[in-house]
Coordinates of C-alpha atoms and ligand atoms in Angstrom, one line a residue:
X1 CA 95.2 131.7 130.3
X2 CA 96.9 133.5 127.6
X3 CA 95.0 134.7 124.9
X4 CA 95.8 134.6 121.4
X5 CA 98.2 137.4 120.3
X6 CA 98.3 138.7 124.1
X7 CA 101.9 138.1 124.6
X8 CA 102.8 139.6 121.5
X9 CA 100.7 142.8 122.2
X10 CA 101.2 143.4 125.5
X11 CA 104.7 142.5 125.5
X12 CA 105.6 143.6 122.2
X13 CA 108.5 141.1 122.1
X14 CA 109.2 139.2 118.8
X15 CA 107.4 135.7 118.4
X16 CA 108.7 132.4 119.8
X17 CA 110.7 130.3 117.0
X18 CA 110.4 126.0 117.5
X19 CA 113.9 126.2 119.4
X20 CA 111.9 128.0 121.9
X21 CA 109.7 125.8 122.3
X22 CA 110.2 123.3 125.1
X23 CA 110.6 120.0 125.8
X24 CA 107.5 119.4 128.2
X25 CA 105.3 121.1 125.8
X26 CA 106.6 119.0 122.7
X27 CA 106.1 115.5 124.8
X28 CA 102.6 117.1 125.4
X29 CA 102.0 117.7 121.9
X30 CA 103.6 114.3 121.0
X31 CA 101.1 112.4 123.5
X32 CA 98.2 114.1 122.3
X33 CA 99.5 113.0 118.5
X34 CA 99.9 109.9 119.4
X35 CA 97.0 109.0 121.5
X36 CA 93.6 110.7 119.6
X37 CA 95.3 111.0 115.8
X38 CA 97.2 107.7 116.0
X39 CA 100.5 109.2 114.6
X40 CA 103.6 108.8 116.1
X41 CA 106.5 111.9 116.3
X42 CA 108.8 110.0 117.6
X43 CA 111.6 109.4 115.4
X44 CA 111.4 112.7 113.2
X45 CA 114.3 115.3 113.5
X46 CA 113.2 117.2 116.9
X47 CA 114.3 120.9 116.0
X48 CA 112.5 120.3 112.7
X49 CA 109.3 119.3 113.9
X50 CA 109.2 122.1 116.7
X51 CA 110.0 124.9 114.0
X52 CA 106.7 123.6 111.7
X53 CA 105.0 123.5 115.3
X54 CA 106.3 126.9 116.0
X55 CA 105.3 128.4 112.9
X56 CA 101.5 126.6 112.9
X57 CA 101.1 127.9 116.5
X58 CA 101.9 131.5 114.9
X59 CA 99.2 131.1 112.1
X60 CA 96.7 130.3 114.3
X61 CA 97.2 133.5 116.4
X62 CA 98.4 132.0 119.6
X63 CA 101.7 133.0 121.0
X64 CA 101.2 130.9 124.2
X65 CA 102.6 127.1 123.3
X66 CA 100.5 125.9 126.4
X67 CA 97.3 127.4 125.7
X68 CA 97.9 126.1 121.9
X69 CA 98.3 122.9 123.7
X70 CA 95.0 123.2 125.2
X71 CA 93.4 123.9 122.2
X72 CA 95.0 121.1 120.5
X73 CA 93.9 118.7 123.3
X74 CA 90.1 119.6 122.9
X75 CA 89.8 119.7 118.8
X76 CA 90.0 117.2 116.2
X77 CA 89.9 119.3 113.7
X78 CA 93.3 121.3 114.8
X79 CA 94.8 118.0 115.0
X80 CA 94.3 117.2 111.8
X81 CA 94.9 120.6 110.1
X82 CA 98.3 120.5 112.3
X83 CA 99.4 117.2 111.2
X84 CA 98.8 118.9 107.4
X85 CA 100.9 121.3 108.2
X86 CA 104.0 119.0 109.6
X87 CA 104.3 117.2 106.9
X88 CA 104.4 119.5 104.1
X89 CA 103.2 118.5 100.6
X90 CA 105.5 121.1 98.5
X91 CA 106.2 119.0 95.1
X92 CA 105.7 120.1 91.6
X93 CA 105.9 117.9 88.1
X94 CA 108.9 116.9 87.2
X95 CA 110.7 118.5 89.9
X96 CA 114.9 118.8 89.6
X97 CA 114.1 118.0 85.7
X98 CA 117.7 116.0 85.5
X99 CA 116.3 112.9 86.9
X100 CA 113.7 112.5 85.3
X101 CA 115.4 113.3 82.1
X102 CA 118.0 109.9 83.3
X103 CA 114.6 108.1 84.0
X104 CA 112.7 108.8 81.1
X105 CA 115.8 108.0 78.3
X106 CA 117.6 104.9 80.5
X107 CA 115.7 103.8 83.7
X108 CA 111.9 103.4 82.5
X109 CA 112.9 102.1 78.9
X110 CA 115.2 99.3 80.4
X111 CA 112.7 98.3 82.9
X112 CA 109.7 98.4 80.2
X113 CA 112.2 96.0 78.3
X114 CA 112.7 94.0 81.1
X115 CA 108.9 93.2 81.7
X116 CA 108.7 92.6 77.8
X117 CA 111.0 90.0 77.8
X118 CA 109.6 88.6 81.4
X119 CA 106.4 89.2 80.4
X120 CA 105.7 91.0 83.2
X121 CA 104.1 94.1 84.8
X122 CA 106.1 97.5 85.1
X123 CA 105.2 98.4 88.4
X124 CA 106.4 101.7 89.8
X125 CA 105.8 103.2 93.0
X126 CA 106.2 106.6 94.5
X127 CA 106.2 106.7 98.3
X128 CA 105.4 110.0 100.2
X129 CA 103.6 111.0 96.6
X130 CA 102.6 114.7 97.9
X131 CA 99.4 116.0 95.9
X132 CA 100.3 112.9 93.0
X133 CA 103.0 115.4 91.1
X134 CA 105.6 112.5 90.8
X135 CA 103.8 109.3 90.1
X136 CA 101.8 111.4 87.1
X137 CA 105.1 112.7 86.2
X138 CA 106.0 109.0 85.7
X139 CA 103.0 108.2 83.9
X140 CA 103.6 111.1 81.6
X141 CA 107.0 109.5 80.7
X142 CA 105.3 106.1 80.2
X143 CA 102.8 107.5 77.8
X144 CA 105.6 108.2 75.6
X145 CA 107.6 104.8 75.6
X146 CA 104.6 102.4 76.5
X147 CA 103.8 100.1 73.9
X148 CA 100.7 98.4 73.0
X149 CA 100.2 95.3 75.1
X150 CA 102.8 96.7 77.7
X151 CA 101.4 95.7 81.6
X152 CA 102.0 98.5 83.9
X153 CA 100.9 100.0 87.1
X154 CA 102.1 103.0 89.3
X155 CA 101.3 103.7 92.6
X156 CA 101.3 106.7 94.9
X157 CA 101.1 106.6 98.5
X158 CA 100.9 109.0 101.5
X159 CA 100.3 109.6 104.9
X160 CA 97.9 113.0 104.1
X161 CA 94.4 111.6 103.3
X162 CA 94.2 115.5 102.2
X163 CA 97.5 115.1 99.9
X164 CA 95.7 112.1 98.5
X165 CA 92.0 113.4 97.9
X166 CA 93.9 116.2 95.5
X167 CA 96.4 113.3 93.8
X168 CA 93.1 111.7 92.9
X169 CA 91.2 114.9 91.7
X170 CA 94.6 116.0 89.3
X171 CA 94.0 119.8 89.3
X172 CA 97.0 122.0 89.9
X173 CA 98.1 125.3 89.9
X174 CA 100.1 126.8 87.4
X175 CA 103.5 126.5 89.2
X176 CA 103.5 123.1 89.7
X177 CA 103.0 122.3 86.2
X178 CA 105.9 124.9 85.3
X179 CA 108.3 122.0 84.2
X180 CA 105.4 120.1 81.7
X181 CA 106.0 120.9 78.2
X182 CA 104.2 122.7 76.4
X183 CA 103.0 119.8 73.8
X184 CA 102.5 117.8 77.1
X185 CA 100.1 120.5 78.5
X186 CA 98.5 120.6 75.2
X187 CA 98.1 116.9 74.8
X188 CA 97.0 115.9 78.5
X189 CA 95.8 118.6 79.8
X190 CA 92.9 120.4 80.5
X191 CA 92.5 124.7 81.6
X192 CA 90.2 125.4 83.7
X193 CA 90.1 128.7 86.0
X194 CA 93.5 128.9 85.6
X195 CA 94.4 125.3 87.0
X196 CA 95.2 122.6 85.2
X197 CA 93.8 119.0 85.2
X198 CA 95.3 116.3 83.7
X199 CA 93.2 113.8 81.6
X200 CA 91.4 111.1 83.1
X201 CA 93.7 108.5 80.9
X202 CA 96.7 109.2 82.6
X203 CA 94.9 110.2 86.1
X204 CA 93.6 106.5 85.7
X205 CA 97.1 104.8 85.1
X206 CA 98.1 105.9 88.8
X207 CA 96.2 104.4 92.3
X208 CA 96.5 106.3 95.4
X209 CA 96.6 104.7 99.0
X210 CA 97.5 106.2 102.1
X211 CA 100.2 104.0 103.4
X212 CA 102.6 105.7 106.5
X213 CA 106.5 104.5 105.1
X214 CA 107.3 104.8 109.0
X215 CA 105.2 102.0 110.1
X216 CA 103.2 100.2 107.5
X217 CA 104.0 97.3 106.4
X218 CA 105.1 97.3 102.8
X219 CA 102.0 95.9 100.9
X220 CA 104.0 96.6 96.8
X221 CA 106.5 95.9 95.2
X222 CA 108.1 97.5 92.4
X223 CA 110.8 97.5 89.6
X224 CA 111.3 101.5 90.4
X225 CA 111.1 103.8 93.5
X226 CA 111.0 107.3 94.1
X227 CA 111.2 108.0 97.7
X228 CA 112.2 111.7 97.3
X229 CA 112.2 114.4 99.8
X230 CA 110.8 112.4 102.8
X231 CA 113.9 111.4 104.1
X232 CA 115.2 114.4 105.3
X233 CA 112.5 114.9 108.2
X234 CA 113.6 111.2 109.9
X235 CA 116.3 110.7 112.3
X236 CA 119.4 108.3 110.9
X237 CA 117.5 105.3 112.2
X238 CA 114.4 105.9 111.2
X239 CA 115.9 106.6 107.1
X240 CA 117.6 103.4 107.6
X241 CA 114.4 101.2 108.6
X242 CA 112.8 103.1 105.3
X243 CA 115.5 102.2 103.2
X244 CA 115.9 98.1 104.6
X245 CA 111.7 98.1 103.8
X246 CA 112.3 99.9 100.5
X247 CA 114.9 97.4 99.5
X248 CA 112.3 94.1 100.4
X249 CA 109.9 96.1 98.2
X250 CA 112.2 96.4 95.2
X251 CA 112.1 93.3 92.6
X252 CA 116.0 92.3 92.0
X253 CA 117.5 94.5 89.7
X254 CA 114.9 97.7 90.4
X255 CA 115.6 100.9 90.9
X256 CA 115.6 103.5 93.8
X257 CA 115.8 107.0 93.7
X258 CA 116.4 109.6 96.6
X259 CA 116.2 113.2 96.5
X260 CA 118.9 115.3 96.2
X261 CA 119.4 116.1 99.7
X262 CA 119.3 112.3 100.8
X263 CA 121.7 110.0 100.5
X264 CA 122.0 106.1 101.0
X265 CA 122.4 104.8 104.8
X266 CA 125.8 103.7 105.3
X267 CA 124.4 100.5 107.0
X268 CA 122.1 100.1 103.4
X269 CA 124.4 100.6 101.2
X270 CA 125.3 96.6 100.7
X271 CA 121.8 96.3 99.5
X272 CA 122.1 98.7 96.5
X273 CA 124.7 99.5 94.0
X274 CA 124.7 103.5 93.2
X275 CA 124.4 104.1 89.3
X276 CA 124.4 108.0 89.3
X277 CA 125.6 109.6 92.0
X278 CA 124.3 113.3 91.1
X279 CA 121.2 112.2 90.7
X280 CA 120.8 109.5 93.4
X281 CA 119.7 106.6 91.8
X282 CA 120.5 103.1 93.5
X283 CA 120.3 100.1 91.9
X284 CA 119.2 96.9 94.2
X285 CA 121.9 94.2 94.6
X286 CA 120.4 90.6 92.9
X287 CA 120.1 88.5 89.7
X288 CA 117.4 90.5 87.6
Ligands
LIG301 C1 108.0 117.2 100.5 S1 106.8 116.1 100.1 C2 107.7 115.2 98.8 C3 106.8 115.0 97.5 C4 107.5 114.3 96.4 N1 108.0 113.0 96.7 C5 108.6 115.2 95.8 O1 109.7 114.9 96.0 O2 108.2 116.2 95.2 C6 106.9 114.9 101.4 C7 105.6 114.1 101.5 O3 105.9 113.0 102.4 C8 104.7 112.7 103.1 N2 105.0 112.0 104.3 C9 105.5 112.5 105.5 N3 105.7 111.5 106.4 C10 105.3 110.3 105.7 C11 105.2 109.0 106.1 N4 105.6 108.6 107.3 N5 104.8 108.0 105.2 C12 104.4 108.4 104.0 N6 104.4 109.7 103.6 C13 104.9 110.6 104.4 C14 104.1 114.1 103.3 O4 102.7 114.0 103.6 C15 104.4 114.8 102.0 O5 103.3 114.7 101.1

C-alpha cells in the first residue's frame, strides 16, 4: 500500500488533480457514500465532484486515491468530514448586495402587503442556507419593514448538520459580515473575540432543518425562495427536478430567486414568469 505523501516524495511528480482521478475509484467512493452515509452522488456534475475529491484526498496527505479509498471505507468520521468538504458552505450576509437591495425595497414589502391584506403569514424559505448567512440576511430586512401584528416565519435548510449547528449558534467571522451596515452591526450585533453574533431576536425569527433539496420531499411552502448557489453542482436534470419541487413549494404569486450563475430550466420556465433578469428573480405563474 501506498503511504501518505510516498508518491509525491519518492516520485517527486506534481499531485493528482480530480480529472485524474478515475472512474472505478469514483463508483468506489460513490458506493461507499451511498451505502454507510446514506447520500447519494449520483446526479452531481462528475468533473466537479472528483476535483473537491481530489483536493480533500490532498489535505489529508494521501496521494494514492486507492489507499484514500481504503481509508474512507473503514472510518466514519472521514466520511463525514469529506462529505463537509463536497459540498462547500462559502456564503456571507447579503452576498451580491443588488438583490437583496431589489428584495428589501420591492419583493419583501409587496409580499408583507400581500399577507396584510390575506391575513396571512410571510413565510420565506432559504434552501441550501450554508452557515444561516441568507435567511438572517432576510430577517435583517424584515426587522426593518415588519410591522406590529405582522405573521412571519423564515426558514433555512441544509444538507450539513455541521452548516446547521453554526446557522443556529449565529457567530461569524468578520468577512462574512463585511456587507452588514454599520448601524445594523451596531443594532443587532454582538463582538466577541473578534466574531460577531447576531442577537437572539432575530437568531429566533429563523428555524433551521436539515432537509436534502435532492430527495426530500418538500415539507414548506413559501411566498419567497432563495435557492442560490446550489444549482450549479447538479446535472441539467437534477436542477430541473429542484426547480419542478421549488415551484409546488411556492404559494401562487411568490417569488424565486437563483444565483447569479443559475438560470431557469428551459423545461421550468412555463411555471415562472422572470421579473429581473440580472438578478434572477422568477415569479411563479397563478392567481395570487
Ligand atoms: C455555496 S453554499 C450556498 C449558500 C447560500 N445559499 C449562498 O448563496 O450564499 C451551498 C450550500 O448548499 C448545500 N447543499 C448541497 N447539496 C444540497 C442538497 N442536496 N440539499 C440541500 N442543501 C445542499 C451545501 O451544504 C451548502 O451549504
Amino acid at each position: 500500500m501506498v503511504e501518505p505523501f510516498e508518491e509525491e516524495l519518492v516520485g517527486n511528480r506534481p499531485p493528482f488533480l480530480g480529472s485524474d482521478l478515475d472512474d472505478d475509484v469514483y463508483q468506489q467512493i460513490v458506493t461507499i457514500l451511498r451505502d454507510q452515509q446514506n447520500f447519494q452522488l449520483e446526479g452531481y456534475k462528475v468533473l466537479c465532484i472528483k476535483r473537491r475529491l481530489a483536493s480533500r484526498i490532498r489535505s489529508v496527505g494521501y496521494s494514492d486515491p486507492v489507499a484514500y479509498v481504503e481509508l474512507l471505507r473503514q472510518d466514519s468520521r472521514e466520511q463525514e468530514q469529506l462529505l463537509t468538504a463536497l459540498s462547500i458552505h462559502v456564503s456571507q450576509f447579503f452576498r451580491n448586495e443588488s438583490v437583496f437591495k431589489v428584495l428589501e425595497k420591492t419583493i419583501v414589502p409587496e409580499l408583507l402587503d400581500f399577507s396584510r391584506r390575506n391575513k396571512s403569514k410571510f413565510r420565506i424559505w432559504s434552501v441550501g442556507c450554508a452557515n444561516g448567512e441568507e435567511p438572517y440576511s432576510l430577517a435583517l430586512i424584515c426587522q426593518a419593514l415588519q410591522r406590529r401584528g405582522d405573521l412571519l416565519s423564515i426558514v433555512g435548510t441544509d444538507l450539513s448538520p455541521e452548516a446547521l449547528t453554526r446557522a443556529k449558534r449565529g457567530i461569524f467571522p468578520p468577512e462574512r459580515v463585511q456587507c452588514v451596515s454599520d448601524e445594523m452591526l451596531d443594532g443587532f450585533f454582538c463582538k466577541i473575540n473578534q466574531q460577531y453574533q447576531l442577537n437572539e431576536q432575530v437568531r429566533g425569527q429563523v428555524q433551521f432543518f436539515r432537509h436534502d433539496i435532492l430527495s426530500d420531499q418538500a415539507f414548506y411552502r413559501a411566498n419567497l425562495i432563495l435557492c442560490r448557489n446550489l444549482l450549479i453542482y447538479f446535472s441539467r436534470e437534477q436542477q430541473q427536478m429542484i426547480m419542478e419541487t421549488l415551484a409546488d413549494a411556492l404559494l401562487p404569486g411568490g417569488y424565486l430567486v437563483l444565483g447569479r450563475a443559475e438560470t431557469m430550466a428551459l423545461a421550468c420556465r412555463k411555471l415562472f414568469v422572470c421579473v429581473d433578469p440580472a438578478e434572477r428573480i422568477y415569479r411563479r405563474v397563478g392567481v395570487a
